[in-house]
Amino acid sequence: MVQQSTGPLAGLLVADFSRILAGPYATMLLADLGAQVIKVESPGGDDTRTWMPPTRDGVSTYYLGINRNKRSVALDLKKPDDLAAAQELARRADVLIENFRPGGLARFGLDYGTVTTHNEKIVYASISGFGTGAGKDFPGYDLMVQAISGLMSLTGDPDGSPYRAGISVFDVMAGLHASIGILAALHHRGETGRGQHVEVNLLSSALSGLVNHSSGYVAGGTVPFRMGNAHPSLFPYEPLPTADGELIVIAGNDGQFRKLCQVLDLPGLPDDPRFGRNQDRTANREQLRPLLVERLAKRTKDEWFRDLLAAGVPCAPINTIDGGVALAQELGLDPVVTVDDVPGVRNPITFSDTPARYELPPPGLDEHGEEIRAWLKS
């Protein structure tokens, strides 16, 4: 059953007992890089199979977006034969990844302690919402973590309601952290011959991912609050109105601000003591903003976008996703890959010698079940 593949992770067998987003995203990234991933599903299938609309040919695009390059087997762990197959898969795997509630697999003999008695070299990765301590029984939904971590307090208009991010950002982040942890543990195994338990939780990923805001609190004692599209430490770093709509305008350093002022024909501003340094511009943003807006209002956002970029000033139109994909195509990034007529987003990592692979479309439920069961019995 083991298939030959290419990529930097070719030869690795991943037993994927995860579902929904964080775990499947992590295992798709590993699969793109050559790992053979066996997706173990309940007879009802991964929850995201039912998360629709939108759909493609009746299949949830949510599911399609995170399950490429995998093989599916449906196992009912309450049935002896299926449980034996799951345990045998864990015995053979290089990596096992799961996102059950902490301790949830122990009754099936699929917890880390039991699996390692039969497979000492396994890298066993667990993703939870709030860790294995006092938060072990909390449901691990991204929206809960966006609320609890403080992200929602930072998102939205200053005088309006808090908002969630437009994607399940901490599920994605936890999936990335899990992938990093797995790869680090595999390197350690290569050096020592020993596997280990890798644990990731969404709240810890969130606090790490809040970067300057969480650092501002733990290192500086400052509790930040939402500022709309403004940045607490930089100005300009936000949408500003032009003649026909808003344009993101960024001056990340004093040199960029000087270039911005040259294009806007405001040559005196960089030498004004109120605006010369970033900390001055940030402190005096309410005085500086109308001066910039007055000039930007004289031309369209596309005209400014072209000229500001040419001058080395970071700026961007505010696109919908179709515009983002179109620009990536225009820039030669080839953002879309198609496998058996199923389009997906290209793996974002480029390798000079071992490119990502795109060999299998997202599998139907138990699509490879007969083949996998036979292999596990052999």
Coordinates of C-alpha atoms in Angstrom, one line a residue:
M1 CA 0.0 0.0 0.0
V2 CA 2.9 2.4 0.7
Q3 CA 3.3 4.5 -2.4
Q4 CA 6.4 6.0 -3.8
S5 CA 6.4 9.8 -3.7
T6 CA 8.6 12.7 -4.2
G7 CA 9.4 15.7 -2.0
P8 CA 11.5 16.4 1.0
L9 CA 9.3 14.2 3.3
A10 CA 9.0 11.3 0.9
G11 CA 9.0 8.0 2.8
L12 CA 7.3 9.3 5.9
L13 CA 4.0 7.7 6.9
V14 CA 1.5 10.0 8.7
A15 CA -1.5 8.6 10.6
D16 CA -3.9 11.5 10.6
F17 CA -6.6 11.2 13.3
S18 CA -7.4 14.9 13.2
R19 CA -10.4 16.6 11.8
I20 CA -11.9 20.1 11.0
L21 CA -9.0 22.6 10.4
A22 CA -5.8 22.8 12.5
G23 CA -4.8 19.2 12.1
P24 CA -5.9 18.6 8.5
Y25 CA -4.2 21.8 7.4
A26 CA -0.9 20.6 9.1
T27 CA -1.2 17.2 7.5
M28 CA -2.0 18.6 4.0
L29 CA 1.2 20.7 4.2
L30 CA 3.2 17.5 5.1
A31 CA 1.5 15.6 2.3
D32 CA 2.3 18.3 -0.2
L33 CA 5.9 17.8 0.8
G34 CA 5.9 14.1 0.1
A35 CA 4.6 12.4 3.3
Q36 CA 2.1 9.7 2.8
V37 CA -0.9 10.7 4.9
I38 CA -3.7 8.3 5.8
K39 CA -6.7 10.3 6.9
V40 CA -8.7 8.3 9.5
E41 CA -12.3 9.4 9.6
S42 CA -15.3 8.3 11.6
P43 CA -18.1 6.6 9.5
G44 CA -19.8 10.0 9.5
G45 CA -16.7 11.7 8.0
D46 CA -14.8 14.8 8.8
D47 CA -17.1 17.6 10.0
T48 CA -15.9 19.9 7.3
R49 CA -17.5 17.7 4.7
T50 CA -20.8 19.2 5.8
W51 CA -19.7 22.8 6.2
M52 CA -21.3 24.4 3.1
P53 CA -21.9 26.5 1.1
P54 CA -19.8 27.0 -1.0
T55 CA -19.5 23.7 -2.8
R56 CA -17.8 22.3 -5.9
D57 CA -19.8 19.5 -7.5
G58 CA -21.7 19.0 -4.2
V59 CA -18.5 18.8 -2.0
S60 CA -17.7 21.4 0.6
T61 CA -14.9 23.7 -0.6
Y62 CA -13.9 24.0 3.1
Y63 CA -13.1 20.3 3.1
L64 CA -11.4 20.5 -0.4
G65 CA -9.1 23.3 0.8
I66 CA -7.3 21.3 3.5
N67 CA -7.3 17.7 2.4
R68 CA -5.3 17.4 -0.8
N69 CA -2.8 14.5 -1.2
K70 CA -4.3 12.2 1.4
R71 CA -6.0 8.8 1.4
S72 CA -9.1 8.2 3.4
V73 CA -10.2 5.2 5.5
A74 CA -13.3 5.3 7.6
L75 CA -12.9 3.4 11.0
D76 CA -15.4 3.0 13.8
L77 CA -13.1 2.7 16.8
K78 CA -15.9 1.1 18.8
K79 CA -15.7 -2.0 16.4
P80 CA -12.9 -4.4 17.2
D81 CA -11.7 -4.9 13.6
D82 CA -11.6 -1.2 12.9
L83 CA -9.9 -0.5 16.2
A84 CA -7.3 -3.1 15.5
A85 CA -6.7 -1.5 12.1
A86 CA -6.3 1.9 13.7
Q87 CA -3.8 0.5 16.3
E88 CA -1.8 -1.2 13.6
L89 CA -1.6 2.0 11.6
A90 CA -0.3 3.8 14.7
R91 CA 2.3 1.0 15.1
R92 CA 3.6 1.5 11.6
A93 CA 3.4 5.3 11.4
D94 CA 6.3 7.7 11.6
V95 CA 3.9 10.5 12.7
L96 CA 0.5 10.4 14.4
I97 CA -1.5 13.6 14.7
E98 CA -4.7 14.0 16.6
N99 CA -7.0 16.7 17.9
F100 CA -9.4 14.9 20.2
R101 CA -10.0 16.4 23.6
P102 CA -7.0 15.6 25.8
G103 CA -7.2 12.0 26.9
G104 CA -9.9 11.2 24.4
L105 CA -8.0 8.4 22.6
A106 CA -6.9 6.6 25.8
R107 CA -9.9 4.3 25.9
F108 CA -9.0 3.1 22.4
G109 CA -5.3 2.5 23.3
L110 CA -4.4 5.2 20.9
D111 CA -3.0 7.7 23.4
Y112 CA 0.7 8.6 23.4
G113 CA 1.7 6.4 26.3
T114 CA 0.1 3.3 24.8
V115 CA 1.2 3.9 21.2
T116 CA 4.8 4.3 22.2
T117 CA 4.9 0.9 23.9
H118 CA 4.6 -0.5 20.4
N119 CA 6.3 2.2 18.4
E120 CA 9.0 3.9 20.3
K121 CA 10.1 6.1 17.4
I122 CA 6.8 7.7 16.7
V123 CA 6.4 11.4 16.6
Y124 CA 3.0 11.9 18.2
A125 CA 1.4 15.3 17.8
S126 CA -1.6 16.5 19.8
I127 CA -3.5 19.7 19.1
S128 CA -6.0 20.9 21.7
G129 CA -7.8 24.1 22.4
F130 CA -6.5 25.0 25.8
G131 CA -3.9 22.4 26.8
T132 CA -4.0 19.4 29.0
G133 CA -4.3 21.0 32.4
A134 CA -7.3 22.9 33.8
G135 CA -8.5 23.8 30.3
K136 CA -8.5 20.2 29.0
D137 CA -12.3 19.9 28.9
F138 CA -12.8 23.3 27.1
P139 CA -14.1 22.8 23.5
G140 CA -11.3 23.9 21.1
Y141 CA -13.1 26.3 18.7
D142 CA -11.1 29.1 17.0
L143 CA -13.8 31.7 17.7
M144 CA -13.6 30.9 21.5
V145 CA -9.8 31.5 21.3
Q146 CA -10.2 34.7 19.3
A147 CA -12.4 36.0 22.1
I148 CA -10.5 34.7 25.1
S149 CA -7.0 35.5 23.8
G150 CA -7.8 39.2 23.3
L151 CA -7.7 39.2 19.5
M152 CA -11.3 40.3 19.2
S153 CA -10.6 43.2 21.5
L154 CA -8.1 44.5 18.9
T155 CA -10.4 44.0 15.9
G156 CA -13.0 46.5 14.8
D157 CA -13.7 50.2 15.1
P158 CA -12.6 51.9 18.3
D159 CA -16.2 52.8 19.2
G160 CA -17.8 49.8 17.7
S161 CA -18.2 46.1 18.6
P162 CA -15.3 43.7 18.6
Y163 CA -15.0 41.5 15.5
R164 CA -13.5 38.1 14.8
A165 CA -10.9 37.7 12.1
G166 CA -12.3 36.8 8.7
I167 CA -10.7 33.3 8.9
S168 CA -10.1 30.9 11.7
V169 CA -6.7 32.4 12.2
F170 CA -5.6 30.5 15.3
D171 CA -6.6 27.1 13.9
V172 CA -4.3 27.9 10.9
M173 CA -1.6 29.1 13.2
A174 CA -1.8 26.1 15.4
G175 CA -1.6 23.9 12.3
L176 CA 1.6 25.7 11.3
H177 CA 3.0 25.3 14.8
A178 CA 2.2 21.6 14.8
S179 CA 4.0 21.2 11.5
I180 CA 7.0 22.9 12.8
G181 CA 7.0 20.8 16.0
I182 CA 6.7 17.6 14.0
L183 CA 9.5 18.5 11.7
A184 CA 11.7 19.5 14.7
A185 CA 10.9 16.2 16.4
L186 CA 11.7 14.2 13.3
H187 CA 15.1 15.9 13.1
H188 CA 15.7 15.0 16.7
R189 CA 14.7 11.4 16.0
G190 CA 17.1 11.3 13.1
E191 CA 19.9 12.4 15.5
T192 CA 18.9 10.2 18.5
G193 CA 16.5 7.5 17.3
R194 CA 13.9 8.6 19.8
G195 CA 10.4 9.9 19.0
Q196 CA 8.5 12.2 21.3
H197 CA 5.2 13.9 22.1
V198 CA 4.6 17.2 20.4
E199 CA 1.8 19.3 22.0
V200 CA 0.2 22.4 20.6
N201 CA -2.8 24.3 21.8
L202 CA -4.8 27.1 20.2
L203 CA -4.5 29.6 23.1
S204 CA -0.7 29.3 23.3
S205 CA -0.5 29.7 19.5
A206 CA -2.8 32.8 19.8
L207 CA -0.7 34.4 22.5
S208 CA 2.5 33.8 20.5
G209 CA 0.8 35.0 17.3
L210 CA -0.4 38.3 18.9
V211 CA 3.3 39.2 18.8
N212 CA 3.7 42.9 19.4
H213 CA 0.4 43.2 21.3
S214 CA 1.1 40.3 23.7
S215 CA 4.7 41.5 24.1
G216 CA 3.4 45.0 24.8
Y217 CA 1.5 43.6 27.7
V218 CA 3.9 41.0 29.2
A219 CA 7.0 43.2 28.7
G220 CA 5.5 46.7 28.9
G221 CA 2.4 46.4 31.0
T222 CA 0.3 48.0 28.2
V223 CA -3.2 46.5 27.4
P224 CA -3.9 47.4 23.8
F225 CA -7.4 48.1 22.5
R226 CA -8.8 48.2 19.0
M227 CA -7.9 51.2 16.8
G228 CA -9.8 50.2 13.6
N229 CA -7.2 50.0 10.8
A230 CA -4.6 52.1 12.6
H231 CA -1.4 50.8 14.0
P232 CA -0.4 51.6 17.6
S233 CA 3.3 52.0 16.7
L234 CA 3.4 53.3 13.1
F235 CA 1.9 56.0 11.1
P236 CA 1.0 56.0 8.3
Y237 CA 0.1 52.3 8.3
E238 CA -3.6 52.2 7.4
P239 CA -6.1 52.9 4.6
L240 CA -6.3 56.5 3.5
P241 CA -8.9 58.0 1.1
T242 CA -8.0 58.9 -2.4
A243 CA -10.2 60.4 -5.2
D244 CA -12.1 57.1 -5.8
G245 CA -11.6 54.9 -2.7
E246 CA -9.1 53.9 0.0
L247 CA -5.5 52.8 -0.5
I248 CA -3.3 51.2 2.1
V249 CA -0.3 53.5 2.7
I250 CA 2.7 52.5 4.8
A251 CA 5.7 54.3 5.9
G252 CA 7.6 51.7 7.9
N253 CA 10.6 53.9 8.4
D254 CA 11.8 57.5 8.0
G255 CA 13.2 56.8 4.6
Q256 CA 9.9 55.5 3.3
F257 CA 8.1 58.6 4.7
R258 CA 10.5 60.9 2.9
K259 CA 9.8 59.0 -0.4
L260 CA 6.0 59.2 0.3
C261 CA 6.3 63.0 0.8
Q262 CA 8.3 63.4 -2.5
V263 CA 5.6 61.6 -4.5
L264 CA 2.8 63.6 -2.7
D265 CA 4.7 66.8 -3.3
L266 CA 4.9 67.6 0.4
P267 CA 8.7 68.1 0.6
G268 CA 8.7 70.0 3.9
L269 CA 7.0 67.3 6.0
P270 CA 10.0 65.1 6.6
D271 CA 11.9 68.0 8.2
D272 CA 9.0 69.1 10.3
P273 CA 9.9 68.2 13.9
R274 CA 6.3 66.9 14.4
F275 CA 6.8 64.3 11.7
G276 CA 10.5 63.6 11.1
R277 CA 10.8 60.4 13.1
N278 CA 8.3 57.5 13.4
Q279 CA 7.6 58.1 17.0
D280 CA 6.8 61.8 16.2
R281 CA 4.5 60.8 13.4
T282 CA 2.7 58.3 15.6
A283 CA 2.3 60.9 18.4
N284 CA 1.0 63.5 16.0
R285 CA -1.0 61.3 13.6
E286 CA -4.1 63.5 13.9
Q287 CA -2.2 66.5 12.6
L288 CA -0.4 64.5 9.8
R289 CA -3.3 62.5 8.5
P290 CA -5.3 65.5 7.0
L291 CA -2.2 66.7 5.2
L292 CA -1.7 63.4 3.5
V293 CA -5.4 62.9 2.8
E294 CA -5.6 66.3 1.1
R295 CA -3.0 65.4 -1.4
L296 CA -4.2 61.8 -1.9
A297 CA -7.7 63.1 -2.8
K298 CA -6.3 64.7 -6.0
R299 CA -5.8 61.4 -7.8
T300 CA -7.3 57.8 -8.0
K301 CA -6.1 54.9 -5.9
D302 CA -4.7 53.1 -8.9
E303 CA -2.7 56.1 -10.0
W304 CA -1.2 56.5 -6.5
F305 CA -0.6 52.8 -6.3
R306 CA 1.5 52.8 -9.5
D307 CA 3.5 55.9 -8.6
L308 CA 4.1 55.1 -4.9
L309 CA 5.2 51.6 -5.6
A310 CA 7.6 52.9 -8.3
A311 CA 9.1 55.2 -5.7
G312 CA 9.6 52.4 -3.1
V313 CA 6.6 53.3 -0.9
P314 CA 4.6 50.3 0.4
C315 CA 1.0 50.6 -0.6
A316 CA -1.9 48.4 -1.7
P317 CA -5.4 48.4 -3.0
I318 CA -8.0 46.7 -0.8
N319 CA -9.0 43.7 -2.9
T320 CA -11.6 41.0 -2.6
I321 CA -10.1 37.5 -2.8
D322 CA -10.5 37.2 -6.5
G323 CA -8.3 40.3 -6.8
G324 CA -5.7 38.8 -4.6
V325 CA -5.6 35.6 -6.7
A326 CA -5.5 37.6 -9.9
L327 CA -2.5 39.7 -8.7
A328 CA -0.7 36.5 -7.6
Q329 CA -1.2 35.2 -11.1
E330 CA -0.1 38.4 -12.7
L331 CA 3.1 38.3 -10.6
G332 CA 3.9 34.8 -11.8
L333 CA 3.2 33.1 -8.4
D334 CA 1.0 30.4 -10.0
P335 CA -1.4 30.4 -6.9
V336 CA -3.8 27.7 -8.2
V337 CA -3.0 24.1 -8.8
T338 CA -5.4 21.5 -10.1
V339 CA -5.5 17.8 -9.3
D340 CA -8.1 15.7 -11.2
D341 CA -10.1 18.8 -12.0
V342 CA -10.2 19.9 -8.3
P343 CA -8.5 23.4 -8.0
G344 CA -6.7 24.3 -4.8
V345 CA -4.2 26.9 -3.5
R346 CA -0.6 26.1 -4.2
N347 CA 1.6 25.1 -1.2
P348 CA 3.4 28.4 -0.3
I349 CA 6.9 26.9 0.1
T350 CA 9.2 26.6 -2.9
F351 CA 12.2 24.2 -2.9
S352 CA 15.0 24.3 -5.4
D353 CA 15.5 20.5 -5.5
T354 CA 12.4 18.8 -3.9
P355 CA 9.3 20.6 -5.0
A356 CA 5.9 20.1 -3.5
R357 CA 3.7 17.5 -5.2
Y358 CA 0.1 17.6 -6.2
E359 CA -0.9 14.0 -6.9
L360 CA -4.1 13.2 -5.1
P361 CA -7.3 15.2 -5.0
P362 CA -9.1 15.5 -1.6
P363 CA -10.4 11.9 -1.0
G364 CA -14.0 10.8 -0.7
L365 CA -15.0 9.3 2.6
D366 CA -13.4 5.8 2.8
E367 CA -12.2 6.1 -0.8
H368 CA -9.1 4.1 0.0
G369 CA -10.6 2.1 2.8
E370 CA -10.4 -1.4 1.2
E371 CA -6.8 -0.9 0.1
I372 CA -5.7 0.4 3.5
R373 CA -7.4 -2.3 5.5
A374 CA -5.9 -5.0 3.4
W375 CA -2.4 -3.4 3.8
L376 CA -2.8 -3.2 7.6
K377 CA -3.6 -6.9 7.7
S378 CA -0.7 -7.9 5.6

